[in-house]
XYZ file of N, CA, C and O in Angstrom:
492
model
N 0.880 -1.168 -0.011
C 0.025 0.054 -0.020
C 0.814 1.225 0.053
O 1.844 1.303 0.661
N 0.509 2.139 -0.809
C 1.212 3.471 -0.939
C 1.035 4.305 0.354
O 0.025 4.484 0.814
N 2.142 4.905 0.833
C 2.174 5.861 1.858
C 2.740 7.078 1.443
O 3.764 7.144 0.612
N 2.238 8.163 1.965
C 2.630 9.513 1.393
C 2.986 10.342 2.516
O 2.277 10.380 3.655
N 4.098 11.255 2.416
C 4.423 12.151 3.505
C 4.949 13.422 2.857
O 6.024 13.511 2.024
N 4.234 14.567 3.200
C 4.767 15.803 2.596
C 5.912 16.438 3.566
O 6.047 16.274 4.723
N 6.459 17.480 2.912
C 7.467 18.215 3.505
C 7.671 19.592 2.781
O 7.145 19.621 1.615
N 8.234 20.622 3.435
C 8.594 21.748 2.661
C 7.662 22.884 2.715
O 8.037 23.882 2.184
N 6.563 22.793 3.685
C 5.784 24.080 3.775
C 6.408 25.078 4.528
O 7.637 24.807 4.967
N 5.960 26.288 4.692
C 6.574 27.297 5.400
C 5.674 28.646 5.225
O 4.660 28.576 4.762
N 6.355 29.725 5.609
C 5.813 30.966 5.336
C 6.628 31.745 4.380
O 7.842 31.632 4.390
N 5.793 32.577 3.605
C 6.625 33.295 2.664
C 5.778 34.734 2.374
O 4.521 34.616 2.579
N 6.412 35.661 1.775
C 5.645 36.927 1.449
C 4.959 36.838 0.145
O 5.479 36.127 -0.675
N 3.920 37.619 0.021
C 3.298 37.565 -1.295
C 4.264 37.792 -2.425
O 5.337 38.696 -2.342
N 4.015 37.153 -3.496
C 5.058 37.208 -4.650
C 6.265 36.218 -4.614
O 7.009 36.201 -5.568
N 6.252 35.662 -3.419
C 7.480 34.699 -3.201
C 7.246 33.328 -3.857
O 6.200 33.090 -4.504
N 8.212 32.506 -3.616
C 8.063 31.119 -4.096
C 8.346 30.149 -3.011
O 9.052 30.479 -2.011
N 7.712 28.871 -3.123
C 7.885 27.844 -2.229
C 7.724 26.567 -2.955
O 6.975 26.502 -4.022
N 8.543 25.544 -2.537
C 8.356 24.254 -3.143
C 8.015 23.261 -1.864
O 8.616 23.131 -1.052
N 6.923 22.458 -2.146
C 6.646 21.467 -1.272
C 6.797 20.026 -1.943
O 6.777 19.940 -3.170
N 7.129 19.022 -1.039
C 7.548 17.667 -1.615
C 6.651 16.607 -1.001
O 6.053 16.816 0.102
N 6.535 15.518 -1.622
C 5.695 14.367 -1.098
C 6.581 13.046 -1.380
O 6.619 12.667 -2.695
N 7.138 12.433 -0.337
C 7.670 11.305 -0.556
C 6.725 10.031 -0.523
O 5.898 10.091 0.277
N 6.891 9.162 -1.506
C 5.909 8.040 -1.638
C 6.679 6.848 -1.342
O 7.881 6.587 -1.927
N 6.139 5.816 -0.722
C 6.513 4.496 -0.627
C 5.587 3.599 -1.315
O 4.311 3.829 -1.102
N 6.052 2.581 -1.997
C 5.086 1.795 -2.874
C 5.065 2.119 -4.284
O 5.651 3.200 -4.723
N 4.351 1.314 -5.092
C 4.397 1.562 -6.418
C 3.453 2.660 -6.910
O 2.205 2.599 -6.862
N 4.125 3.790 -7.402
C 3.109 4.890 -8.062
C 3.483 5.009 -9.462
O 3.142 6.103 -9.989
N 4.047 4.105 -10.144
C 4.513 4.242 -11.448
C 3.631 3.538 -12.521
O 3.685 4.022 -13.586
N 2.627 2.874 -12.215
C 1.797 2.258 -13.150
C 0.284 2.519 -12.930
O -0.253 2.117 -11.947
N -0.352 3.303 -13.877
C -1.749 3.669 -13.741
C -2.025 4.262 -12.366
O -2.924 3.682 -11.675
N -1.288 5.203 -11.988
C -1.447 5.828 -10.669
C -1.350 7.345 -10.797
O -0.540 7.847 -11.537
N -2.358 7.931 -10.005
C -2.410 9.521 -10.082
C -1.790 9.954 -8.763
O -2.215 9.486 -7.683
N -1.100 10.972 -8.956
C -0.663 11.765 -7.706
C -1.057 13.157 -7.983
O -0.948 13.813 -8.948
N -1.495 13.771 -6.686
C -1.948 15.078 -6.822
C -1.891 15.856 -5.542
O -1.446 15.339 -4.487
N -2.024 17.204 -5.653
C -1.970 18.111 -4.591
C -3.353 18.735 -4.323
O -3.921 19.201 -5.350
N -3.900 18.720 -3.104
C -4.962 19.321 -2.629
C -4.622 20.403 -1.550
O -3.505 20.273 -1.078
N -5.491 21.388 -1.369
C -5.299 22.246 -0.255
C -6.716 22.446 0.389
O -7.664 22.512 -0.164
N -6.436 22.942 1.621
C -7.782 23.209 2.434
C -7.418 24.322 3.524
O -6.459 24.335 4.206
N -8.232 25.415 3.416
C -8.156 26.525 4.262
C -9.300 26.282 5.387
O -10.318 25.688 4.995
N -9.116 26.896 6.493
C -10.311 26.943 7.527
C -11.445 27.402 7.015
O -11.668 28.399 6.420
N -12.553 26.505 7.171
C -13.899 26.978 6.767
C -14.195 26.724 5.281
O -15.169 27.191 4.919
N -13.242 26.164 4.511
C -13.399 25.945 3.109
C -13.310 24.605 2.799
O -12.702 23.856 3.517
N -13.862 24.090 1.688
C -13.720 22.725 1.219
C -12.481 22.419 0.667
O -11.726 23.456 0.236
N -12.019 21.210 0.735
C -10.757 20.860 0.153
C -10.812 21.026 -1.277
O -11.800 20.686 -2.101
N -9.802 21.577 -1.909
C -9.722 22.145 -3.298
C -8.514 21.390 -4.037
O -7.405 21.370 -3.537
N -8.891 20.813 -5.208
C -7.683 20.328 -5.989
C -6.786 21.322 -6.584
O -7.333 22.361 -6.987
N -5.528 21.088 -6.549
C -4.654 22.159 -7.002
C -3.881 21.642 -8.380
O -3.891 22.359 -9.365
N -3.449 20.411 -8.318
C -2.762 19.873 -9.574
C -2.683 18.435 -9.415
O -2.576 17.775 -8.223
N -2.686 17.647 -10.525
C -2.538 16.246 -10.527
C -1.614 15.809 -11.777
O -1.601 16.577 -12.873
N -1.000 14.624 -11.548
C -0.045 14.237 -12.539
C -0.325 12.614 -12.663
O -0.377 11.980 -11.634
N -0.404 12.099 -13.904
C -0.604 10.670 -14.114
C 0.606 10.026 -14.300
O 1.753 10.638 -14.567
N 0.619 8.666 -14.389
C 1.782 7.839 -14.769
C 2.408 8.201 -16.069
O 3.614 7.975 -16.292
N 1.483 8.625 -16.979
C 1.872 9.038 -18.315
C 2.647 10.421 -18.407
O 2.950 10.921 -19.431
N 2.521 11.159 -17.248
C 3.033 12.515 -17.136
C 2.164 13.589 -17.389
O 2.569 14.762 -17.375
N 0.966 13.265 -17.801
C -0.106 14.231 -18.110
C -0.441 14.992 -16.781
O -0.623 14.396 -15.829
N -0.526 16.427 -17.004
C -0.719 17.211 -15.863
C -2.011 18.041 -16.025
O -2.372 18.560 -17.143
N -2.705 18.251 -14.925
C -3.880 19.132 -14.971
C -3.842 20.054 -13.748
O -3.474 19.665 -12.643
N -4.209 21.273 -13.952
C -4.025 22.320 -12.884
C -5.538 22.939 -12.733
O -6.207 23.125 -13.564
N -5.744 23.324 -11.458
C -6.797 24.238 -11.220
C -6.532 25.581 -11.904
O -5.465 26.056 -11.898
N -7.703 26.265 -12.260
C -7.627 27.517 -12.890
C -6.896 28.535 -12.016
O -6.193 29.489 -12.522
N -7.094 28.492 -10.768
C -6.570 29.541 -9.845
C -5.052 29.497 -9.717
O -4.361 30.352 -9.298
N -4.392 28.363 -10.115
C -2.990 28.299 -9.914
C -2.217 28.085 -11.309
O -0.938 28.032 -11.315
N -3.034 27.933 -12.398
C -2.302 27.821 -13.621
C -1.426 28.790 -13.970
O -1.815 30.116 -13.915
N -0.213 28.505 -14.445
C 0.774 29.463 -14.810
C 1.606 29.994 -13.550
O 2.629 30.599 -13.914
N 1.164 29.652 -12.402
C 1.918 29.920 -11.210
C 2.595 28.709 -10.656
O 3.738 28.761 -10.042
N 1.884 27.713 -10.438
C 2.331 26.420 -9.920
C 2.759 25.355 -10.944
O 2.092 25.320 -11.999
N 3.667 24.405 -10.574
C 4.134 23.452 -11.354
C 4.260 22.079 -10.706
O 4.963 22.112 -9.661
N 3.442 21.084 -11.074
C 3.569 19.797 -10.493
C 4.579 18.855 -11.248
O 4.592 19.042 -12.483
N 5.361 18.176 -10.556
C 6.343 17.217 -11.176
C 6.637 15.998 -10.354
O 6.242 16.030 -9.155
N 7.309 15.134 -10.989
C 7.415 13.944 -10.191
C 8.884 13.285 -10.685
O 9.198 13.322 -11.735
N 9.570 13.005 -9.595
C 10.993 12.203 -9.729
C 10.559 10.736 -9.682
O 10.499 10.306 -8.460
N 10.669 10.107 -10.730
C 10.375 8.677 -10.665
C 11.393 7.915 -9.968
O 11.026 6.896 -9.188
N 12.657 8.193 -10.024
C 13.671 7.568 -9.482
C 13.633 7.678 -7.938
O 13.939 6.774 -7.186
N 13.301 8.839 -7.573
C 13.175 9.108 -6.067
C 11.710 8.801 -5.425
O 11.487 8.989 -4.314
N 10.832 8.578 -6.402
C 9.383 8.300 -6.077
C 8.918 9.512 -5.213
O 8.313 9.279 -4.158
N 9.213 10.700 -5.697
C 8.876 11.908 -5.009
C 8.117 12.912 -5.928
O 8.375 13.003 -7.032
N 6.983 13.412 -5.307
C 6.204 14.325 -6.007
C 6.508 15.767 -5.495
O 6.812 15.888 -4.359
N 6.447 16.649 -6.393
C 6.765 18.132 -6.062
C 5.649 19.078 -6.396
O 4.944 18.764 -7.408
N 5.688 20.278 -5.838
C 4.704 21.272 -6.170
C 5.548 22.560 -6.129
O 5.793 22.942 -4.927
N 5.930 23.159 -7.285
C 6.689 24.448 -7.092
C 5.743 25.430 -7.207
O 4.888 25.593 -8.310
N 5.751 26.355 -6.394
C 4.707 27.502 -6.324
C 5.373 28.889 -6.485
O 6.153 29.247 -5.646
N 5.080 29.509 -7.403
C 5.668 30.847 -7.740
C 4.606 31.958 -7.630
O 3.345 31.557 -7.769
N 5.038 33.260 -7.407
C 4.182 34.277 -7.399
C 2.974 34.058 -6.520
O 1.742 34.345 -6.728
N 3.266 33.627 -5.264
C 2.372 33.256 -4.215
C 1.362 34.506 -3.748
O 1.953 35.610 -3.650
N 0.295 34.139 -3.444
C -0.778 35.188 -3.088
C -1.338 34.809 -1.681
O -1.271 33.594 -1.324
N -1.792 35.695 -0.763
C -2.234 35.292 0.490
C -3.481 34.301 0.300
O -3.715 33.442 1.263
N -4.206 34.345 -0.914
C -5.260 33.330 -1.046
C -4.762 32.038 -1.171
O -5.507 31.043 -1.105
N -3.461 31.755 -1.469
C -2.877 30.436 -1.524
C -2.578 29.708 -0.113
O -2.232 28.641 0.005
N -2.848 30.603 0.954
C -2.580 30.102 2.286
C -3.533 28.913 2.602
O -4.782 29.029 2.442
N -3.016 27.735 2.979
C -3.796 26.700 3.123
C -2.766 25.528 3.773
O -1.671 25.617 3.678
N -3.539 24.354 4.077
C -2.752 23.202 4.409
C -2.782 22.439 3.053
O -3.812 22.207 2.545
N -1.561 22.024 2.560
C -1.377 21.244 1.239
C -1.120 19.969 1.551
O -0.474 19.452 2.280
N -1.965 19.075 0.771
C -2.112 17.610 1.124
C -1.598 16.872 -0.269
O -2.111 17.327 -1.289
N -0.894 15.978 -0.147
C -0.506 15.046 -1.256
C -1.446 13.886 -1.151
O -1.879 13.425 -0.134
N -1.819 13.370 -2.371
C -2.856 12.451 -2.483
C -2.521 11.362 -3.708
O -2.033 11.802 -4.604
N -2.976 10.228 -3.400
C -2.590 9.277 -4.475
C -3.761 8.276 -4.759
O -4.488 7.994 -3.738
N -3.875 7.684 -5.841
C -4.834 6.670 -6.091
C -4.721 6.116 -7.439
O -4.045 6.766 -8.426
N -5.142 4.913 -7.630
C -4.993 4.186 -8.966
C -6.017 4.744 -10.002
O -6.967 5.224 -9.788
N -5.393 4.867 -11.268
C -6.174 5.487 -12.369
C -5.316 5.535 -13.667
O -4.284 5.895 -13.407
N -6.086 5.302 -14.715
C -5.377 5.553 -16.003
C -5.614 7.112 -16.405
O -4.843 7.625 -17.318
N -6.836 7.704 -15.973
C -7.105 9.021 -16.357
C -7.200 9.837 -15.125
O -8.213 9.369 -14.287
N -6.517 10.818 -14.941
C -6.502 11.563 -13.580
C -7.264 12.877 -13.536
O -7.020 13.612 -14.351
N -8.078 12.991 -12.631
C -8.873 14.214 -12.435
C -8.853 14.640 -11.043
O -8.613 13.935 -10.132
N -9.072 15.886 -10.805
C -8.861 16.553 -9.490
C -10.182 16.341 -8.565
O -10.811 17.382 -8.307
N -10.544 15.171 -8.348
C -11.800 14.839 -7.577
C -11.251 14.172 -6.263
O -10.828 12.928 -6.399
N -11.262 14.764 -5.132
C -10.737 14.081 -3.857
C -11.343 12.626 -3.595
O -10.592 11.906 -3.188
N -12.511 12.427 -4.020
C -13.080 11.087 -3.671
C -12.461 9.906 -4.470
O -12.656 8.881 -4.345
N -11.617 10.281 -5.565
C -10.993 9.325 -6.276
C -9.611 8.927 -5.853
O -8.950 7.915 -6.273
N -9.213 9.613 -4.768
C -7.896 9.385 -4.158
C -8.008 8.548 -2.832
O -8.781 9.003 -2.003
N -7.178 7.576 -2.802
C -7.340 6.664 -1.612
C -6.253 6.889 -0.513
O -6.475 6.320 0.655
N -5.220 7.425 -0.905
C -3.987 7.622 0.099
C -3.770 9.065 0.212
O -3.780 9.820 -0.824
N -3.645 9.511 1.442
C -3.423 10.952 1.724
C -2.246 11.181 2.687
O -2.158 10.268 3.673
N -1.608 12.194 2.539
C -0.584 12.504 3.514
C -1.152 13.292 4.581
O -2.280 13.573 4.623
N -0.241 13.679 5.625
C -0.805 14.338 6.723
C -0.936 15.835 6.492
O -1.541 16.540 7.334
N -0.323 16.433 5.512
C -0.462 17.773 5.112
C 0.839 18.533 5.578
O 1.402 18.317 6.601
N 0.965 19.681 4.951
C 2.028 20.617 5.273
C 1.473 22.055 5.056
O 0.832 22.288 4.097
N 1.725 22.967 6.104
C 1.145 24.139 6.057
C 1.920 25.196 5.148
O 3.130 25.357 5.238
N 1.215 25.970 4.292
C 1.753 27.107 3.530
C 1.105 28.277 3.921
O -0.157 28.386 3.798
N 1.811 29.266 4.412
C 1.287 30.593 4.808
C 1.849 31.694 3.950
O 3.135 31.854 3.886
N 1.090 32.567 3.233
C 1.628 33.666 2.465
C 1.052 34.915 3.075
O -0.233 35.190 3.306
N 1.918 35.808 3.303
C 1.578 37.029 4.166
C 1.741 38.207 3.045
O 2.496 38.156 2.156
N 0.818 39.198 3.180
C 0.805 40.398 2.427
C 1.690 41.433 2.792
O 2.295 41.368 3.722
């Protein structure tokens, strides 16, 4: 069973950059989706970006052009590079994984979740 653990959150000023990582144990290379979600207090969990085993990527409209999802297959690690951060990006960021040949940003499709890492953007 795949296990996920995030790292790399922190605090940054608006306009700054941050990269969060997610180390995975288990097979994430075959028909497997890895994604980033985020959740702020009082808000629903929101899909940020997802990458499939074929490398196909999908982004939420709110982060497209600013965030980049990537995966290091050798290290079995997922990354989210976040540039031009805005206070609205402040949230707990979660790594999620689940089997699938076609990956979409619906939380109910993901069966493994990390514990989350906090990202705080100040104005």
